[in-house]
Coordinates of N, CA and C in Angstrom, one line a residue:
X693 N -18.0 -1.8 -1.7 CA -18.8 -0.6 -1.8 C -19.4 -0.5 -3.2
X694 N -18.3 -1.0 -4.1 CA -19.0 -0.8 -5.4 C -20.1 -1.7 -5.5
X695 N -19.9 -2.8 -5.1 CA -21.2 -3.8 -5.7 C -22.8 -3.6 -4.9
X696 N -22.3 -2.8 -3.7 CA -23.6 -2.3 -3.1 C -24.5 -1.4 -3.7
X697 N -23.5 -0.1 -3.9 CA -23.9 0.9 -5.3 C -24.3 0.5 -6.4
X698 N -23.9 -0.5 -6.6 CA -24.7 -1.4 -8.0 C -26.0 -1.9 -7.4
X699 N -25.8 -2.5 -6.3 CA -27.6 -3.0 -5.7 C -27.0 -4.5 -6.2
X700 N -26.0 -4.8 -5.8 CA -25.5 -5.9 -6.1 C -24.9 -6.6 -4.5
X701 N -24.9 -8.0 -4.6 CA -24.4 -8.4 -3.1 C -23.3 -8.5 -3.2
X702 N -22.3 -8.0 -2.2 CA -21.2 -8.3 -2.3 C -20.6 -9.5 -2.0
X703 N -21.2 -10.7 -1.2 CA -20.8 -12.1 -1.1 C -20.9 -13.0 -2.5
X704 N -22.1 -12.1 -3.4 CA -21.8 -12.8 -4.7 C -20.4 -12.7 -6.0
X705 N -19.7 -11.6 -5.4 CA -18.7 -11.3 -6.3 C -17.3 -12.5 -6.2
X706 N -17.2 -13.2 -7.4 CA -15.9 -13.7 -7.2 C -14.5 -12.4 -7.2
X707 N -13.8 -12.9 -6.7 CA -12.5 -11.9 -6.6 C -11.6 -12.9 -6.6
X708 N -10.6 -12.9 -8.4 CA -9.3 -13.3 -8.3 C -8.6 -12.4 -8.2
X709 N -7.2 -11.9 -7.6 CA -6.5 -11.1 -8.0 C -5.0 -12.0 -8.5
X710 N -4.3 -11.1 -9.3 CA -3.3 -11.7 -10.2 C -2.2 -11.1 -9.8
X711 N -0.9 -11.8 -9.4 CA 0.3 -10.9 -8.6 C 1.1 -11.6 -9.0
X712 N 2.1 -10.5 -9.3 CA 3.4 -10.8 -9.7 C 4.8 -11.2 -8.3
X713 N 5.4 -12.6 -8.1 CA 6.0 -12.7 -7.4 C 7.6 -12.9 -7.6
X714 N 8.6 -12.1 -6.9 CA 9.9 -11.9 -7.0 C 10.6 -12.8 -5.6
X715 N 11.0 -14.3 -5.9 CA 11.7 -14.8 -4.9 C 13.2 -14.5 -5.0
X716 N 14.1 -14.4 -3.8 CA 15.4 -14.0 -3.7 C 15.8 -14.4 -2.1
X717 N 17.2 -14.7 -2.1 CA 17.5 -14.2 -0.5 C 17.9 -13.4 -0.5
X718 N 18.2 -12.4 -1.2 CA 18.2 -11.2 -0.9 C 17.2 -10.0 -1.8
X719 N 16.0 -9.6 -0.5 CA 15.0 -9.3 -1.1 C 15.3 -7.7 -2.4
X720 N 16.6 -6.8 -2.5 CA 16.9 -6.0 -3.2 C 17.3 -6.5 -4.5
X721 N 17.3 -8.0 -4.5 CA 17.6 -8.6 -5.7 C 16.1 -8.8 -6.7
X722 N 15.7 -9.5 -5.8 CA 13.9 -9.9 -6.2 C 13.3 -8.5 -6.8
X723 N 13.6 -7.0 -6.2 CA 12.6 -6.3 -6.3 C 13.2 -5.9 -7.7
X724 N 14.8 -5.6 -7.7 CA 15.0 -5.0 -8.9 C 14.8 -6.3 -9.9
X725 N 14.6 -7.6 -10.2 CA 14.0 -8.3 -11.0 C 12.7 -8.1 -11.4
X726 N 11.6 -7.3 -10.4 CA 10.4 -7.1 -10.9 C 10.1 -5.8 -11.4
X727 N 11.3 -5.2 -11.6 CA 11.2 -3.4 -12.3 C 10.6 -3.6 -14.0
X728 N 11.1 -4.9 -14.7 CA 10.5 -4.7 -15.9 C 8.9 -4.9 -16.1
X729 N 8.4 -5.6 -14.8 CA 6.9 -5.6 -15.1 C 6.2 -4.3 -14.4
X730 N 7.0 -3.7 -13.7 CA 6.8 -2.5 -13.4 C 6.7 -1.4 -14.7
X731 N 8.0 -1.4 -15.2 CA 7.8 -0.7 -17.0 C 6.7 -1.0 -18.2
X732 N 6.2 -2.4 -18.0 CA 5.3 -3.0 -19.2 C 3.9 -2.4 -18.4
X733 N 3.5 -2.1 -17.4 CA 2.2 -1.8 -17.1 C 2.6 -0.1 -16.6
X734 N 3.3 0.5 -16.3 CA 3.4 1.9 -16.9 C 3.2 2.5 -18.0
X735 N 3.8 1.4 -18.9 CA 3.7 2.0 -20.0 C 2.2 2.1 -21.0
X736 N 1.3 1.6 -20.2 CA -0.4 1.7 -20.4 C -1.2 2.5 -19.8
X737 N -1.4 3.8 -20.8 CA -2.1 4.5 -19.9 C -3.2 4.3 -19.6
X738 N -4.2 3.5 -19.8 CA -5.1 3.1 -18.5 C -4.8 2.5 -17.8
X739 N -3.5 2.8 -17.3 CA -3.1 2.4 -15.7 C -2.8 3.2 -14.7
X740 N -3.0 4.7 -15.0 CA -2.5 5.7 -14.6 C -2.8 6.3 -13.1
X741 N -4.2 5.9 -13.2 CA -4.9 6.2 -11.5 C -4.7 5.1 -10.7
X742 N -4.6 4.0 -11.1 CA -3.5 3.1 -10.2 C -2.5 3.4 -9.6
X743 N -1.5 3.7 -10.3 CA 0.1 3.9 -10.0 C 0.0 5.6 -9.3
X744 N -1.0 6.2 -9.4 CA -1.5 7.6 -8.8 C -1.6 7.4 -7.5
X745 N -2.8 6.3 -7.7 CA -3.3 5.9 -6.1 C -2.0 5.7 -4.9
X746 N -1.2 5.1 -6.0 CA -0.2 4.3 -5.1 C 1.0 5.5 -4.9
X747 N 1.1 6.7 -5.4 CA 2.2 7.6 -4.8 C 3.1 7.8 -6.3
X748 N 2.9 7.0 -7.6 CA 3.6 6.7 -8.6 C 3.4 7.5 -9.8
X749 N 2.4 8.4 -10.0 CA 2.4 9.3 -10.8 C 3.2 9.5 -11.8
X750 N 3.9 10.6 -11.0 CA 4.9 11.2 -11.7 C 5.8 10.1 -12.4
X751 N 6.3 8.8 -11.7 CA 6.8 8.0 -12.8 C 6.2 7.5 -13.8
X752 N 4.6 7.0 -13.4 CA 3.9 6.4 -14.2 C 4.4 7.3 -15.6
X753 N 4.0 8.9 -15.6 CA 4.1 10.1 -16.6 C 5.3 10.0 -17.4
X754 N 6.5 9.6 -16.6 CA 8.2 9.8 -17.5 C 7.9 8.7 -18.3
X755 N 8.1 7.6 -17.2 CA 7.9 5.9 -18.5 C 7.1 6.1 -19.1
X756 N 5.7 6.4 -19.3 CA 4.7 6.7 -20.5 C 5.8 7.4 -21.6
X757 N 6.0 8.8 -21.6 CA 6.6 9.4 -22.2 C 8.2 8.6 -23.3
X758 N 9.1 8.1 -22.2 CA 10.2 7.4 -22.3 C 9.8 6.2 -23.2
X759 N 8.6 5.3 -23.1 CA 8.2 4.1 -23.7 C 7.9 4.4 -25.3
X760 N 7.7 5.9 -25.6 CA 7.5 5.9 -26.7 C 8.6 5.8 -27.5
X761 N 10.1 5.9 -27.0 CA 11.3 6.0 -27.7 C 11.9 5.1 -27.2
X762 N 12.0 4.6 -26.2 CA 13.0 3.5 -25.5 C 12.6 2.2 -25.2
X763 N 13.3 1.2 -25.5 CA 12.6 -0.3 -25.3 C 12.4 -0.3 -23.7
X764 N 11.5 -1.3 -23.3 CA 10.9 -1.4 -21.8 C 12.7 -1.6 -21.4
X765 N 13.7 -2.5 -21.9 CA 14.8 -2.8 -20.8 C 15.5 -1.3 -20.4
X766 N 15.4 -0.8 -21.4 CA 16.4 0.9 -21.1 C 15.5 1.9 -20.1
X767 N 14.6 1.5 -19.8 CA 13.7 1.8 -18.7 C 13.8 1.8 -17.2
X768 N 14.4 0.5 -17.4 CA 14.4 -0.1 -16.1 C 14.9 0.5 -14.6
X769 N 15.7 1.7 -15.1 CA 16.2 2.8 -13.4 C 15.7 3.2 -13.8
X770 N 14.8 3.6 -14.2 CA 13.3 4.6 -13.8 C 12.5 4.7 -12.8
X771 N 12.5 3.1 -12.1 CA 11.6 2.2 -11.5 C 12.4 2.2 -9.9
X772 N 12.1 3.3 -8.9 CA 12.4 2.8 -8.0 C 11.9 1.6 -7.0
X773 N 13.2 0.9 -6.4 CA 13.0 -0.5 -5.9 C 11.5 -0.2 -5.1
X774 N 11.3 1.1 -4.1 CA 10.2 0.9 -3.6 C 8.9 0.6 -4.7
X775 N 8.7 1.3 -5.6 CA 7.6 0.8 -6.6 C 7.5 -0.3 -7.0
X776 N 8.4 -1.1 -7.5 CA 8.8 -2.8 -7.6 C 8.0 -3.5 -6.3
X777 N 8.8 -3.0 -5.1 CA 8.0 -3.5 -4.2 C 6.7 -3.5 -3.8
X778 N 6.3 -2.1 -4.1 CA 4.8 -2.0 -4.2 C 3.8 -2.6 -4.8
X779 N 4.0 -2.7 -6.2 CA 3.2 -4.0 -7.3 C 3.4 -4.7 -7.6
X780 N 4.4 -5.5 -6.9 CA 4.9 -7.0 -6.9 C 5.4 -7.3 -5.3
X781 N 5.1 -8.6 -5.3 CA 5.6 -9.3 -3.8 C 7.0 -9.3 -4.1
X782 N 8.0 -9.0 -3.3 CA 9.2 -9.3 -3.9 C 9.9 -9.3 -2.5
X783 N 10.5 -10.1 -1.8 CA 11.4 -10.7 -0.9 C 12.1 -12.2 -0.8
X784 N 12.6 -12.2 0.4 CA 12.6 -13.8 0.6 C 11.4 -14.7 0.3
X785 N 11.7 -15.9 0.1 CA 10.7 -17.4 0.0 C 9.6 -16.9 1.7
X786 N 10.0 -16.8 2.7 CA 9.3 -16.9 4.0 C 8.0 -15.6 3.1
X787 N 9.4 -14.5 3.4 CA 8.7 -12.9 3.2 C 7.3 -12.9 1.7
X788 N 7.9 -13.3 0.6 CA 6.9 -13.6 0.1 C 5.5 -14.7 -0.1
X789 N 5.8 -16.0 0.7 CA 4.8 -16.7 0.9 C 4.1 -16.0 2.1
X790 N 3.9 -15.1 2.9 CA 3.4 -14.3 4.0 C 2.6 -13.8 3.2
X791 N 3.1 -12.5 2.6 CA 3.0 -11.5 1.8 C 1.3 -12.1 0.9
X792 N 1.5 -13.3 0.3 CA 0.4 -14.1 -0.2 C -0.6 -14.4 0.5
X793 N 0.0 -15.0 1.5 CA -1.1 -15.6 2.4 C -1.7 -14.1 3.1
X794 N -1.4 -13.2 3.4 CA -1.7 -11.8 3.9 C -3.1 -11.4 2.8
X795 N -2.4 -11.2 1.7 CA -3.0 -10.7 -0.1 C -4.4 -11.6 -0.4
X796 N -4.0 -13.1 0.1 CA -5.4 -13.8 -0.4 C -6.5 -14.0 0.4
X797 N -6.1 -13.6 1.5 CA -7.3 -13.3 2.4 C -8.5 -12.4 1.8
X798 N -7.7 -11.5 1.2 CA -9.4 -10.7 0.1 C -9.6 -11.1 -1.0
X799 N -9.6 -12.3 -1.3 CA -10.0 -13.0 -2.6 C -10.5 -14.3 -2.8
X800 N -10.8 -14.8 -3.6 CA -11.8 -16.2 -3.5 C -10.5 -16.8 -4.0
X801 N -10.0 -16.8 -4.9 CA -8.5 -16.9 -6.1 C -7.4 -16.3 -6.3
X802 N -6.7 -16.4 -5.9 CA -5.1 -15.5 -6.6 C -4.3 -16.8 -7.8
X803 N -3.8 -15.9 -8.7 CA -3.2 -16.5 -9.8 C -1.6 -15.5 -9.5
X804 N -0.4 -16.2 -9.5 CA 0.9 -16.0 -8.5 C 1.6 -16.2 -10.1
X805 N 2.4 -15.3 -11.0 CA 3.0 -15.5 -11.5 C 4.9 -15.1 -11.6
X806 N 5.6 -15.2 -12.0 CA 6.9 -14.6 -11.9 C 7.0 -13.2 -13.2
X807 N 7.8 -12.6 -12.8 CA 8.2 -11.6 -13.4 C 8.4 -11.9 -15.0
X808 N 8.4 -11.3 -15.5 CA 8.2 -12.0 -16.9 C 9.1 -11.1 -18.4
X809 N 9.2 -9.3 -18.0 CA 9.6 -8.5 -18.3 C 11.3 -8.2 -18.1
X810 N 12.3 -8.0 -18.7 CA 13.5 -7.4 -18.8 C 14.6 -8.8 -18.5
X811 N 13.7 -9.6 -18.2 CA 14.4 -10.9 -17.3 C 14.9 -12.2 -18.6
X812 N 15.8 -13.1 -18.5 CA 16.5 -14.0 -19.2 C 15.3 -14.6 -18.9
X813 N 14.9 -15.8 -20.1 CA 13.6 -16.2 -20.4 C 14.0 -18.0 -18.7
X814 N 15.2 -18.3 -18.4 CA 15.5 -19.0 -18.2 C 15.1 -18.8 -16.5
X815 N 15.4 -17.1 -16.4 CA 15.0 -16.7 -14.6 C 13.7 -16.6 -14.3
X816 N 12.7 -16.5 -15.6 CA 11.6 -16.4 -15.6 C 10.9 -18.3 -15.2
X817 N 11.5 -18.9 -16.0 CA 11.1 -21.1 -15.6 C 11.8 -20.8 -14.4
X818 N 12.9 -20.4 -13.9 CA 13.1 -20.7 -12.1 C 12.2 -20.2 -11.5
X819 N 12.1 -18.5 -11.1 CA 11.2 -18.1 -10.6 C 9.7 -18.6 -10.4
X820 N 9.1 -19.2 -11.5 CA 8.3 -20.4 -11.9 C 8.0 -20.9 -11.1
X821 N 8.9 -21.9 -11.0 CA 9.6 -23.3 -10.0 C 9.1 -22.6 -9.0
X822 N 9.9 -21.8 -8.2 CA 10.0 -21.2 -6.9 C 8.4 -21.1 -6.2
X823 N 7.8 -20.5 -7.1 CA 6.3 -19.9 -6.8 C 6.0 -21.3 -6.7
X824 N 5.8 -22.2 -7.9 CA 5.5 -23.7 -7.5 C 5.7 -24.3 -6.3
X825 N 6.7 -24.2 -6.2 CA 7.6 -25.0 -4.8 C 6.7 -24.1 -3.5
X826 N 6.5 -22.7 -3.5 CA 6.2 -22.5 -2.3 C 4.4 -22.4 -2.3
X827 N 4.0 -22.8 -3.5 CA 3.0 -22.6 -3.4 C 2.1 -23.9 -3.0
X828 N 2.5 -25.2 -3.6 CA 1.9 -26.3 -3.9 C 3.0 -27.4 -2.6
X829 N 3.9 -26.9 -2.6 CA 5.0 -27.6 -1.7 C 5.9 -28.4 -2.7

């Protein structure tokens, strides 16, 4: 719609979108791994009508507030698992290669990264891997 209201065509627009992916077998594990990238982009308030859009407001508002005193990791139950799950893919290997393949159908591009926030620098190279492995085979 927007690119029409521009007078723009919309088959000309590339569209990557960039997503954050949480693999686990047990998808309650994945999601609370993705709560610290959930904190690093709350904590920007031009992200606010996003996280609005999505029902998250009112947390978006505490963690803004909270981020001005407390490092992103003392944050992290702020972040309920549903919101994790909301801005990040986060389940099983099947559940989240779906979830992608679902997601890139509206895009020319997706760029698929791992969680990157609150997490051991070491879960961040597996996680890595994982997206590799299910991405490329």
């Amino acid at each position: 719609r927007g690119a029409t209201r521009a007078g723009r065509d919309p088959n000309e627009l590339q569209i990557q979108l960039w997503l954050t992916a949480s693999i686990d077998s047990d998808p309650l594990v994945a999601a609370r791994r993705a709560r610290g990238n959930v904190v690093f982009y709350a904590s920007i308030p031009s992200y606010r009508s996003y996280f609005e859009a999505h029902g998250f407001g009112a947390m978006f508002d505490a963690l803004v507030e909270a981020r001005k005193s407390l490092p992103l990791e003392n944050c992290l139950d702020m972040v309920p698992l549903e919101a994790a799950k909301t801005f990040a893919v986060c389940g099983t290997w099947d559940e989240v290669g779906e979830e992608i393949v679902t997601i890139a159908q509206h895009a020319n591009s997706v760029c698929v990264k791992p969680p990157m926030w609150a997490i051991d620098p070491l879960e961040v190279k597996q996680q890595g891997e994982e997206i590799e492995k299910l991405l490329l085979g």
